[in-house]
Short mmCIF file of C-alpha atoms and ligand atoms in Angstrom, two decimals:
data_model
loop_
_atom_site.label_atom_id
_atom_site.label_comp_id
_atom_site.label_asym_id
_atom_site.label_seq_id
_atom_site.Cartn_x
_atom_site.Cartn_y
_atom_site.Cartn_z
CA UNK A 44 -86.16 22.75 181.67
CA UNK A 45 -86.93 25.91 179.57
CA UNK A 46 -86.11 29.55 180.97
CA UNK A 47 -88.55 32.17 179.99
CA UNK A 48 -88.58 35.97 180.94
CA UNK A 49 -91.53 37.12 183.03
CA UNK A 50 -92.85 40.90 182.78
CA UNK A 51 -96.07 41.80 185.09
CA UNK A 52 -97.44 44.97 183.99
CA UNK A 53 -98.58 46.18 187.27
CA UNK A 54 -100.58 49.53 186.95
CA UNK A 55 -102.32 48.44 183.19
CA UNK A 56 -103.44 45.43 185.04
CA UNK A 57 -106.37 47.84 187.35
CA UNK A 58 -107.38 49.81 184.37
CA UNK A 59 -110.64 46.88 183.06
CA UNK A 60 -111.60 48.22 180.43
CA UNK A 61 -109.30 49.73 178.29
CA UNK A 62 -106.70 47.17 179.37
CA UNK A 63 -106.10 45.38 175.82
CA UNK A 64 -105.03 48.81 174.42
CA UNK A 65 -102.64 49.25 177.20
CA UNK A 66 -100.98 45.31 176.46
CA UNK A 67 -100.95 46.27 172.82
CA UNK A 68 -99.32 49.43 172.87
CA UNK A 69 -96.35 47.79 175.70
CA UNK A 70 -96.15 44.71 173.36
CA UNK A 71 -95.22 47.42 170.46
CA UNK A 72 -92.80 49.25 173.00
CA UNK A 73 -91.48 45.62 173.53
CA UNK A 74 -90.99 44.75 170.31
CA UNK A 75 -88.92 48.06 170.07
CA UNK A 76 -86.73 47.08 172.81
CA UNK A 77 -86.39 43.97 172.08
CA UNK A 78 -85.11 44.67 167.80
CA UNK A 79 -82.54 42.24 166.89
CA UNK A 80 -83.24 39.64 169.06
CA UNK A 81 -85.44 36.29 167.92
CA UNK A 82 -88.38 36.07 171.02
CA UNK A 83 -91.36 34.63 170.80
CA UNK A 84 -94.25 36.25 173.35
CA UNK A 85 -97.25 34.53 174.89
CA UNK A 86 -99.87 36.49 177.69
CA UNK A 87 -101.28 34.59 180.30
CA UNK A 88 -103.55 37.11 182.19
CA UNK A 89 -101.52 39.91 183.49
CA UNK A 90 -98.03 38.39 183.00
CA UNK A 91 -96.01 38.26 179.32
CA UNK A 92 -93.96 35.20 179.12
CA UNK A 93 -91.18 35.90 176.48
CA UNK A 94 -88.97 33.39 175.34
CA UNK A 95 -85.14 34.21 173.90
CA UNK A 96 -81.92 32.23 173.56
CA UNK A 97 -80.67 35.85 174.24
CA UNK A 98 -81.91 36.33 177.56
CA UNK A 99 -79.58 38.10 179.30
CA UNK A 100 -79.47 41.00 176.74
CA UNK A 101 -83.39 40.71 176.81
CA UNK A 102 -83.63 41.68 180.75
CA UNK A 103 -81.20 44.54 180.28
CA UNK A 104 -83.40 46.00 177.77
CA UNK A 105 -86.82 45.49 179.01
CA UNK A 106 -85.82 46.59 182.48
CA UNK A 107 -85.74 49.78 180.89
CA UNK A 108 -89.36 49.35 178.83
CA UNK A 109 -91.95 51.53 181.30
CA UNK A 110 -95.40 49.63 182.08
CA UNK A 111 -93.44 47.07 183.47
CA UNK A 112 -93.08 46.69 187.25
CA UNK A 113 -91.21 43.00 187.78
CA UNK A 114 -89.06 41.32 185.03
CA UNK A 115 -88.03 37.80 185.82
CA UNK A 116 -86.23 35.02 184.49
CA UNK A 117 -88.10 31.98 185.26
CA UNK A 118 -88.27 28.13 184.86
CA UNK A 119 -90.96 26.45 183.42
CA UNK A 120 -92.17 22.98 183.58
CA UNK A 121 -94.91 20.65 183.41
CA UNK A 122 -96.93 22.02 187.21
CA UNK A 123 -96.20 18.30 189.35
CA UNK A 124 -94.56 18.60 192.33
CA UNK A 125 -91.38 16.90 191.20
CA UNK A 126 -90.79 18.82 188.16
CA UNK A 127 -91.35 21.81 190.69
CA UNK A 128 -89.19 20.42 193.15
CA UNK A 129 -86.01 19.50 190.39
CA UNK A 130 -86.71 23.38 189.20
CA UNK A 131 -86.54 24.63 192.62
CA UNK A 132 -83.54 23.32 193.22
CA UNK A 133 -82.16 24.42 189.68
CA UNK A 134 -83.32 28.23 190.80
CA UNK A 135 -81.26 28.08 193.79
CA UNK A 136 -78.11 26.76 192.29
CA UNK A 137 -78.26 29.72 189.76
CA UNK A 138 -78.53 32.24 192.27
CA UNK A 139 -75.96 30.58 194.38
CA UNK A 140 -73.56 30.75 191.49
CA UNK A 141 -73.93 34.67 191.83
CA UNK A 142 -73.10 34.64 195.80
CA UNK A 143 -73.75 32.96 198.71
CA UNK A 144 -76.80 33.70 201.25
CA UNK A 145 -78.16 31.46 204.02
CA UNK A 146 -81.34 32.23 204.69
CA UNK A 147 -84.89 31.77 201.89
CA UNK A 148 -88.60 31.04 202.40
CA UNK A 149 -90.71 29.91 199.64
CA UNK A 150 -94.08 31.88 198.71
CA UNK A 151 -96.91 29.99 195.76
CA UNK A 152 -99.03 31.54 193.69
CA UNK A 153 -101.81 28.93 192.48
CA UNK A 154 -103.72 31.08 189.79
CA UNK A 155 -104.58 27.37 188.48
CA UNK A 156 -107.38 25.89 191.45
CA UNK A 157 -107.61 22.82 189.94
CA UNK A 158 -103.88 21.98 190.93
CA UNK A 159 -104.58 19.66 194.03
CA UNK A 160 -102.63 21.04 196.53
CA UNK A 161 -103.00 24.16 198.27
CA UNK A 162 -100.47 26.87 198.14
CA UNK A 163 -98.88 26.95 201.74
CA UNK A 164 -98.78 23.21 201.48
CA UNK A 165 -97.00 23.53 198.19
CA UNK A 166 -94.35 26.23 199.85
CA UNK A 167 -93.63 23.69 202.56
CA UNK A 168 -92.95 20.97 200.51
CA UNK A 169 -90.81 22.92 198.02
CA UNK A 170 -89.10 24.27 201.08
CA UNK A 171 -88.64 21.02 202.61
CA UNK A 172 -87.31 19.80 199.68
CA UNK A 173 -84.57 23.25 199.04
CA UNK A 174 -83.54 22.34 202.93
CA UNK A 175 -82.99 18.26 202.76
CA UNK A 176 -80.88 19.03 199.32
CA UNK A 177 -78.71 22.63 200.61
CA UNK A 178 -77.97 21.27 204.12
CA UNK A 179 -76.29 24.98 205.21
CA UNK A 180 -79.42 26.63 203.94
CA UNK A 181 -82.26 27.67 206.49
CA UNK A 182 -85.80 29.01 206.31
CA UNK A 183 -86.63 32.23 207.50
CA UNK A 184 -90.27 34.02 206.74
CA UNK A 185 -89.86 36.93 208.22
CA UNK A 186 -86.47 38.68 206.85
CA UNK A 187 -85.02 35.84 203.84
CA UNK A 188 -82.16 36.87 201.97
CA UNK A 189 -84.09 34.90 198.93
CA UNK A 190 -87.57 34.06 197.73
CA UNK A 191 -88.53 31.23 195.99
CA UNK A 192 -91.82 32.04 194.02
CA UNK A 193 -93.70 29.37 192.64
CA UNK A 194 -96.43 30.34 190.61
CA UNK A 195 -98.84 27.31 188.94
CA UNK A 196 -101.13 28.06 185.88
CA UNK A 197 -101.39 25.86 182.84
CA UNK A 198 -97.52 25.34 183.12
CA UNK A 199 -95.41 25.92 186.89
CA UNK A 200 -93.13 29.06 186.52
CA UNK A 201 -89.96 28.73 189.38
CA UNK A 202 -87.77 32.01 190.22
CA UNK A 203 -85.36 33.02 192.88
CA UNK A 204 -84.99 36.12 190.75
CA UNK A 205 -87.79 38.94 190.40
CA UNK A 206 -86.20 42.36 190.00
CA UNK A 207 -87.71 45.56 189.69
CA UNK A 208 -89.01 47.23 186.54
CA UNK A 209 -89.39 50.64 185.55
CA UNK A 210 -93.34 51.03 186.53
CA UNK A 211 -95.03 53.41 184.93
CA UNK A 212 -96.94 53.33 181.75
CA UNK A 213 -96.53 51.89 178.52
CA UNK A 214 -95.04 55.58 176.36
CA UNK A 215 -97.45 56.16 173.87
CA UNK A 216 -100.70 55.39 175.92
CA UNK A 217 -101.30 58.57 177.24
CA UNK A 218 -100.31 60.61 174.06
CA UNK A 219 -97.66 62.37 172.54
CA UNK A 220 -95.40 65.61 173.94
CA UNK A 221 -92.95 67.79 172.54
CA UNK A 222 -89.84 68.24 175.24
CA UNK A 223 -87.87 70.91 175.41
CA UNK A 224 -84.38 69.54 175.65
CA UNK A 225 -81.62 71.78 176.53
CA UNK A 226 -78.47 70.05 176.92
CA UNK A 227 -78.12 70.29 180.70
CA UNK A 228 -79.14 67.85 183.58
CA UNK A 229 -82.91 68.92 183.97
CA UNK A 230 -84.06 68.86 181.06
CA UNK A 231 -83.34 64.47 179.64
CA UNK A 232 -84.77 63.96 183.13
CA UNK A 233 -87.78 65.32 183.03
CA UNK A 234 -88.51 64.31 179.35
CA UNK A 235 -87.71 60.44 180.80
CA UNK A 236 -90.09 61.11 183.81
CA UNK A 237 -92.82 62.54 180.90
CA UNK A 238 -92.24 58.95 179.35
CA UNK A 239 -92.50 57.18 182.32
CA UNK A 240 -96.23 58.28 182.72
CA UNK A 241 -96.79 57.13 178.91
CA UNK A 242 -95.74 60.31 176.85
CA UNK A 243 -94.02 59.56 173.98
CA UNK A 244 -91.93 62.77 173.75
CA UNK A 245 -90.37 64.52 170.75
CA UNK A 246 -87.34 66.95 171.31
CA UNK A 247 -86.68 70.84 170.16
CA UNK A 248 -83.36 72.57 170.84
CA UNK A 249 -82.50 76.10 170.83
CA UNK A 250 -78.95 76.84 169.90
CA UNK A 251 -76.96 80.01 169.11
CA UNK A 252 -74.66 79.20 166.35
CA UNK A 253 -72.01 80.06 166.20
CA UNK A 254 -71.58 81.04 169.32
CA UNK A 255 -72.57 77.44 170.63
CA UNK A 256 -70.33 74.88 168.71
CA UNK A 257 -71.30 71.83 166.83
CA UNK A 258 -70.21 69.80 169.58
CA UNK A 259 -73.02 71.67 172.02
CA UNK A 260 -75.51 70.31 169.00
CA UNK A 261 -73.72 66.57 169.12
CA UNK A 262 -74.17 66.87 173.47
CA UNK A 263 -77.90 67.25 172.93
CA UNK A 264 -78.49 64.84 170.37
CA UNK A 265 -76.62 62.20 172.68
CA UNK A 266 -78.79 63.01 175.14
CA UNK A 267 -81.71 62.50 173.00
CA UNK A 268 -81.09 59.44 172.03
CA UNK A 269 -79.97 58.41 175.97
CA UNK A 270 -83.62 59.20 176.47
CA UNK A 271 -85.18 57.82 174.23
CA UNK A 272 -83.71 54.11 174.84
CA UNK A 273 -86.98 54.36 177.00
CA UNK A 274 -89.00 54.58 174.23
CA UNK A 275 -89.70 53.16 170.94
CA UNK A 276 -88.44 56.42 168.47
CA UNK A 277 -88.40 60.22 168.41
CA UNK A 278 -87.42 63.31 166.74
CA UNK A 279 -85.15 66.16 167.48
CA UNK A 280 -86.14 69.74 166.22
CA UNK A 281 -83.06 72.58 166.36
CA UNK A 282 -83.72 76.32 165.50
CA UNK A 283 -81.27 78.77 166.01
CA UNK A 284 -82.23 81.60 168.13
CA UNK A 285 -79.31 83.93 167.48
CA UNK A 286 -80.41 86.83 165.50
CA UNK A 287 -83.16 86.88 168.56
CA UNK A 288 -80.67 87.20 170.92
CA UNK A 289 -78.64 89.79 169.41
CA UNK A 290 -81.91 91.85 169.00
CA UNK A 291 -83.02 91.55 172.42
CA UNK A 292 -79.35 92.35 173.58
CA UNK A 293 -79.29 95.54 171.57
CA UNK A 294 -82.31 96.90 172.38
CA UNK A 295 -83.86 95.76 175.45
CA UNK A 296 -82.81 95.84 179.19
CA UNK A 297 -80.48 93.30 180.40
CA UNK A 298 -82.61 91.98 183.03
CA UNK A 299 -84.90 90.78 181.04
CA UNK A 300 -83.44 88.81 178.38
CA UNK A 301 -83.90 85.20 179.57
CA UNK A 302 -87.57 86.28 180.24
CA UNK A 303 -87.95 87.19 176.68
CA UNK A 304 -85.80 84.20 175.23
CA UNK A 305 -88.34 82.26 177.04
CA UNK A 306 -91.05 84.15 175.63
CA UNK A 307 -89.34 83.06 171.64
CA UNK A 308 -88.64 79.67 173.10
CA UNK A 309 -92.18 78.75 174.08
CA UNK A 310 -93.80 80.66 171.25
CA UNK A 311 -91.85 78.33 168.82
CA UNK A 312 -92.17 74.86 170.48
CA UNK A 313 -95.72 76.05 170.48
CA UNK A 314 -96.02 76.63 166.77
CA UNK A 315 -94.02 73.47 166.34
CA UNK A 316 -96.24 71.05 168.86
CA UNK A 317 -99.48 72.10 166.68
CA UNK A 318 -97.49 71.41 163.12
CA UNK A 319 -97.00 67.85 164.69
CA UNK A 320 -99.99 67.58 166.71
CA UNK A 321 -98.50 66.91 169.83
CA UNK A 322 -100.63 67.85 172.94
CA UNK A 323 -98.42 69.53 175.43
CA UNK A 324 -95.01 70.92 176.14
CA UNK A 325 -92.99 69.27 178.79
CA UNK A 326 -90.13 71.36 180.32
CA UNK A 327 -87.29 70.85 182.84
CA UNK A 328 -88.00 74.04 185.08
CA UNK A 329 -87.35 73.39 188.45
CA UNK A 330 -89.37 76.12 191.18
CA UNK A 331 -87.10 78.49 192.68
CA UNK A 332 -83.54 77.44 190.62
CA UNK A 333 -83.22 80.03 188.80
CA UNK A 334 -85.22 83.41 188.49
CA UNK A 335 -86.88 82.64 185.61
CA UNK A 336 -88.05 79.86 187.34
CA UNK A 337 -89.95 81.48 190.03
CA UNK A 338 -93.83 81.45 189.61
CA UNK A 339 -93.51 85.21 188.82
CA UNK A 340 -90.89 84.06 186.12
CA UNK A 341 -92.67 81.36 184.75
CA UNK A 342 -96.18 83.17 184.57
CA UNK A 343 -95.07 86.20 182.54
CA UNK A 344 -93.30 83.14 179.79
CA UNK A 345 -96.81 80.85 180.40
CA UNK A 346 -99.27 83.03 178.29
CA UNK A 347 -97.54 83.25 175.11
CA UNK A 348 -99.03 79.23 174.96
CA UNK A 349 -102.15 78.19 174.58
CA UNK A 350 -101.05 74.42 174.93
CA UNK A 351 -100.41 73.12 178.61
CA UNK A 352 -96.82 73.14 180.00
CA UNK A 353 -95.82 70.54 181.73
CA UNK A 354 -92.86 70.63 184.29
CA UNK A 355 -92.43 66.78 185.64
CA UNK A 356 -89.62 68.41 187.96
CA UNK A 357 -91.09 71.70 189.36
CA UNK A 358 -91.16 69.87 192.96
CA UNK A 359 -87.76 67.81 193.21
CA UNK A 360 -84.75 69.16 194.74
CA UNK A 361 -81.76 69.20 192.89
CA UNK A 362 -79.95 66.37 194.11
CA UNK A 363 -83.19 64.36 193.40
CA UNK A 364 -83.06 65.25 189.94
CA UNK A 365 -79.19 64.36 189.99
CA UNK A 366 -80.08 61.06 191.40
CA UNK A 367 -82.53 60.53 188.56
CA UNK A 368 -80.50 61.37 186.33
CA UNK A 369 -77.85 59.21 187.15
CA UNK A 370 -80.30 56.41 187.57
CA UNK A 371 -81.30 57.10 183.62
CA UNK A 372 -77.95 57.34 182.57
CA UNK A 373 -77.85 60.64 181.15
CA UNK A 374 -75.73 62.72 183.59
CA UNK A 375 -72.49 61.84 182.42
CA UNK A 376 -73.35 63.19 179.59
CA UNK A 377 -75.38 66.66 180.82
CA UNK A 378 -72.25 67.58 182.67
CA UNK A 379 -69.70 67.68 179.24
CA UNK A 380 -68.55 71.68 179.49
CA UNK A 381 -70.33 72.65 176.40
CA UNK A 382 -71.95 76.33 176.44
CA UNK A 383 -75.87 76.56 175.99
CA UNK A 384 -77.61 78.77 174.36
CA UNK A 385 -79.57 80.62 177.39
CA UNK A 386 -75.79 80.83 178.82
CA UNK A 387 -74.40 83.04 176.28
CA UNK A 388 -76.40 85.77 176.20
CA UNK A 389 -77.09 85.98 179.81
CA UNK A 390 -77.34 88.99 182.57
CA UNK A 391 -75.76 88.99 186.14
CA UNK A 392 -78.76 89.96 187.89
CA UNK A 393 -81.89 88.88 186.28
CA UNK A 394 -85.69 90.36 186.62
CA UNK A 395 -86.12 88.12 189.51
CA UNK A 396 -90.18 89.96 190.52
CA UNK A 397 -90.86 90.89 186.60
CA UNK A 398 -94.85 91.96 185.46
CA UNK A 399 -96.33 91.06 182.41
CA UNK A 400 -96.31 94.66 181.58
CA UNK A 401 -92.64 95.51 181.87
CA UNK A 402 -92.20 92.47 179.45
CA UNK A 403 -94.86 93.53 176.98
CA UNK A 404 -93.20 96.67 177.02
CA UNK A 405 -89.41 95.21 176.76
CA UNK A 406 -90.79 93.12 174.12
CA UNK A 407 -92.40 95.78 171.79
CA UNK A 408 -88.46 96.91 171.40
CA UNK A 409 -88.05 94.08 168.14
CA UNK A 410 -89.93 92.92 165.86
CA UNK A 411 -89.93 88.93 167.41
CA UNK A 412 -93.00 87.87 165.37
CA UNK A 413 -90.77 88.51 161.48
CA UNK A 414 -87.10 87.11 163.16
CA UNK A 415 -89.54 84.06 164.83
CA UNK A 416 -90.76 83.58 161.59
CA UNK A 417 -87.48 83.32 159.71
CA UNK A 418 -86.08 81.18 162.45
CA UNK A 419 -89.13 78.60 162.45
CA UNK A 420 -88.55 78.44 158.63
CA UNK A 421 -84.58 77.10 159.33
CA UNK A 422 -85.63 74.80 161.39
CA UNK A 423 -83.31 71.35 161.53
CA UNK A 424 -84.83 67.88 161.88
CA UNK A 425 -83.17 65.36 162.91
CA UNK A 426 -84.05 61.47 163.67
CA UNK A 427 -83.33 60.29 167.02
CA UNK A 428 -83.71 56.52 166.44
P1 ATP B 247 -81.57 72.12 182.08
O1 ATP B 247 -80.70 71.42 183.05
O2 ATP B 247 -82.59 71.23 181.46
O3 ATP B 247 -80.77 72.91 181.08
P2 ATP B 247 -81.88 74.45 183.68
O4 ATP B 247 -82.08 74.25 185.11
O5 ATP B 247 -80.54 74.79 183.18
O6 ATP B 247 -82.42 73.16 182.91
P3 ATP B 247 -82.99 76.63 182.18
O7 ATP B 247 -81.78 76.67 181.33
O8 ATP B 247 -83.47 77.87 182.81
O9 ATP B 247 -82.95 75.54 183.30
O10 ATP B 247 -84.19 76.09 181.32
C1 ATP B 247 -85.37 75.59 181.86
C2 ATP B 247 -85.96 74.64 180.86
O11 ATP B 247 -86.21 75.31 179.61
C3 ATP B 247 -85.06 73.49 180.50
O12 ATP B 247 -85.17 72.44 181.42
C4 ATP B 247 -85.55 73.12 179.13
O13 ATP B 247 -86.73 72.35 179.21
C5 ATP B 247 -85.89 74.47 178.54
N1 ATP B 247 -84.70 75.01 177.83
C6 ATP B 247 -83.73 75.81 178.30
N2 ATP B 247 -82.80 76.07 177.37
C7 ATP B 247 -83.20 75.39 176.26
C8 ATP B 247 -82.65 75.23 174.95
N3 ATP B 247 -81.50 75.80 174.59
N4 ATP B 247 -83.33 74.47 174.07
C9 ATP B 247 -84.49 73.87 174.42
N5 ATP B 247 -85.03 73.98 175.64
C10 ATP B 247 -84.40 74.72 176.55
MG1 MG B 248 -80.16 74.97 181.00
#
């Protein structure tokens, strides 16, 4: 009996028309995932069969491929009842071997109509047949601790073992982003969550060296490349915003120097998204966390761009986000104590009702658009993965 790993792309399947570019581009994204590992990949309408001696390593890393809603390890074998029967059977002793439950019900799937038997008669007889052979085993439809799925096309696929996948959309069908990565929790999360909806995000990083330390560049490279095990491969940008800093902090009023820092910030990921042709600008700003995240806050940063922002997180609470973030493995690594750049030149009691004019006016203190220019011509690349 040969196992094979099932992945049903569940949203791509609605979209008719376009659907083929969709496969193609999560079959690339798969491929990615899936480096170093022999497989061999076959599509039978909206399910991938891939086959892999490896296939425990395989599930672990397509679980985390978006576009993909179930992943399954299944059995497949010639569709007669007693080949589905013997792999029935086979199912259920693998997922006993995990732990024990008592209670299952079968459910069939019959996408092949010229397979003479009907698919609740083909439940009860595989169910009949999972009860005469586990004698402590019972059926119940309503609430099982297990489900059998049968599914019959040219070949009968058996599993007792669908798990979730990610969802979402294959990155790289809906374009390409540059994220603004700082190296706190909001940030990985909501480049992951731009991903999830088929971005294919690129990183920039402001730092302040020296006053942030190498190891404050290392955090936010890790978490770079924690992100972007959910996609195929990326880039990480760094420009040091210092000597901006130390101009705004000599010559304009406390209050508003994250406002202005923002203003630099944006200005240059904007320059940068149009060298590399990326669309938007995706952002971890969170509504109400922090006064320059208030819409006040956020509209006297938002004109300096003529590209969209986009802020996957503006609506989560907190602990939502920490959830998420756990969930995508990256907190562990957002919460190492190293300083960030917006940290170190900070005030107490921030502009928290700022107008555009006050910042103009702030602003017209330094000569940004020469320092922006000297800082954008520093600028670090660096290859993810
Ligand atoms: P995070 O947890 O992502 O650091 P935050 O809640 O600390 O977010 P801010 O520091 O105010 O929020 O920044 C808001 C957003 O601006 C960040 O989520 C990130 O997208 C961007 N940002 C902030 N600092 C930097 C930086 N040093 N380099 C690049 N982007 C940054
Ligand atoms: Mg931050």
């Amino acid at each position: 009996m040969k196992r094979v790993i099932a992945l049903s792309y569940g949203e791509i399947a609605l979209k008719k028309d376009n659907r083929s570019h969709f496969v193609t581009i999560l079959k690339r994204n798969i491929k990615s995932a899936l480096s170093g590992i022999d497989y061999s990949i076959r599509q039978d309408q909206s399910i991938l069969y891939i086959s892999t001696d490896e296939y425990k390593e395989a599930i672990d890393r397509l679980k985390k491929v978006f576009g993909v809603s179930y992943v399954s390890l299944e059995i497949e074998v010639e569709p007669s009842m007693d080949s589905i029967n013997e792999a029935a059977i086979e199912a259920m002793d693998y997922e006993l071997e995990k732990g024990s439950f008592k209670t299952f019900k079968v459910e069939t799937k019959r996408a092949d109509k010229s397979f003479p038997l009907k698919s609740p008669e083909i439940s009860r007889m595989v169910g009949a047949h999972i009860l005469k052979h586990y004698k402590v085993l019972e059926v119940d439809v309503k609430n099982p601790d297990r489900i059998i799925r049968v599914d019959i096309r040219k070949f009968a696929y058996i599993t007792c073992n669908r798990m979730k996948g990610m969802g979402g959309m294959p990155v790289g069908s809906n374009g390409r982003v540059l994220s603004m990565l700082s190296g706190g929790i909001d940030s990985p999360v909501a480049s992951i969550l731009a991903m999830k909806r088929g971005l294919s995000c690129d990183f920039v990083h402001f730092h302040s060296y020296p006053f942030t330390s190498g190891r404050s560049f290392d955090k936010t490279l890790d978490l770079a490349k924690l992100a972007s095990v959910y996609q195929p491969h990326a880039m990480l940008f760094s420009m040091n915003l210092l000597k901006i800093q130390e101009e705004i902090g000599k010559k304009c009023d406390i209050r508003f120097t994250t406002l202005l820092q923002r203003r630099s910030m944006i200005r240059l990921a904007t320059r940068l998204c149009k060298e590399l042709d990326r669309q938007a600008i995706v952002t971890g700003e969170n509504l109400g966390q922090v006064a320059s995240q208030t819409l006040e806050g956020m509209s006297v940063v938002d004109p300096v761009s003529d590209l969209m922002i986009l802020r996957p997180l503006l609506c989560f609470d907190k602990t939502e986000i920490v959830d998420l973030a756990r969930e995508f493995n990256t907190f562990e690594t957002s919460i190492l104590p190293y300083e960030d750049c917006c940290t170190v030149f900070v005030a107490k009691h921030p502009k928290t009702n700022p107008s555009l004019e006050q910042v103009l006016n702030e602003e017209s203190k330094y000569d940004y658009k020469t320092l922006e220019e000297e800082i954008y011509s520093k600028m670090e690349r660096h290859g993810v993965k």
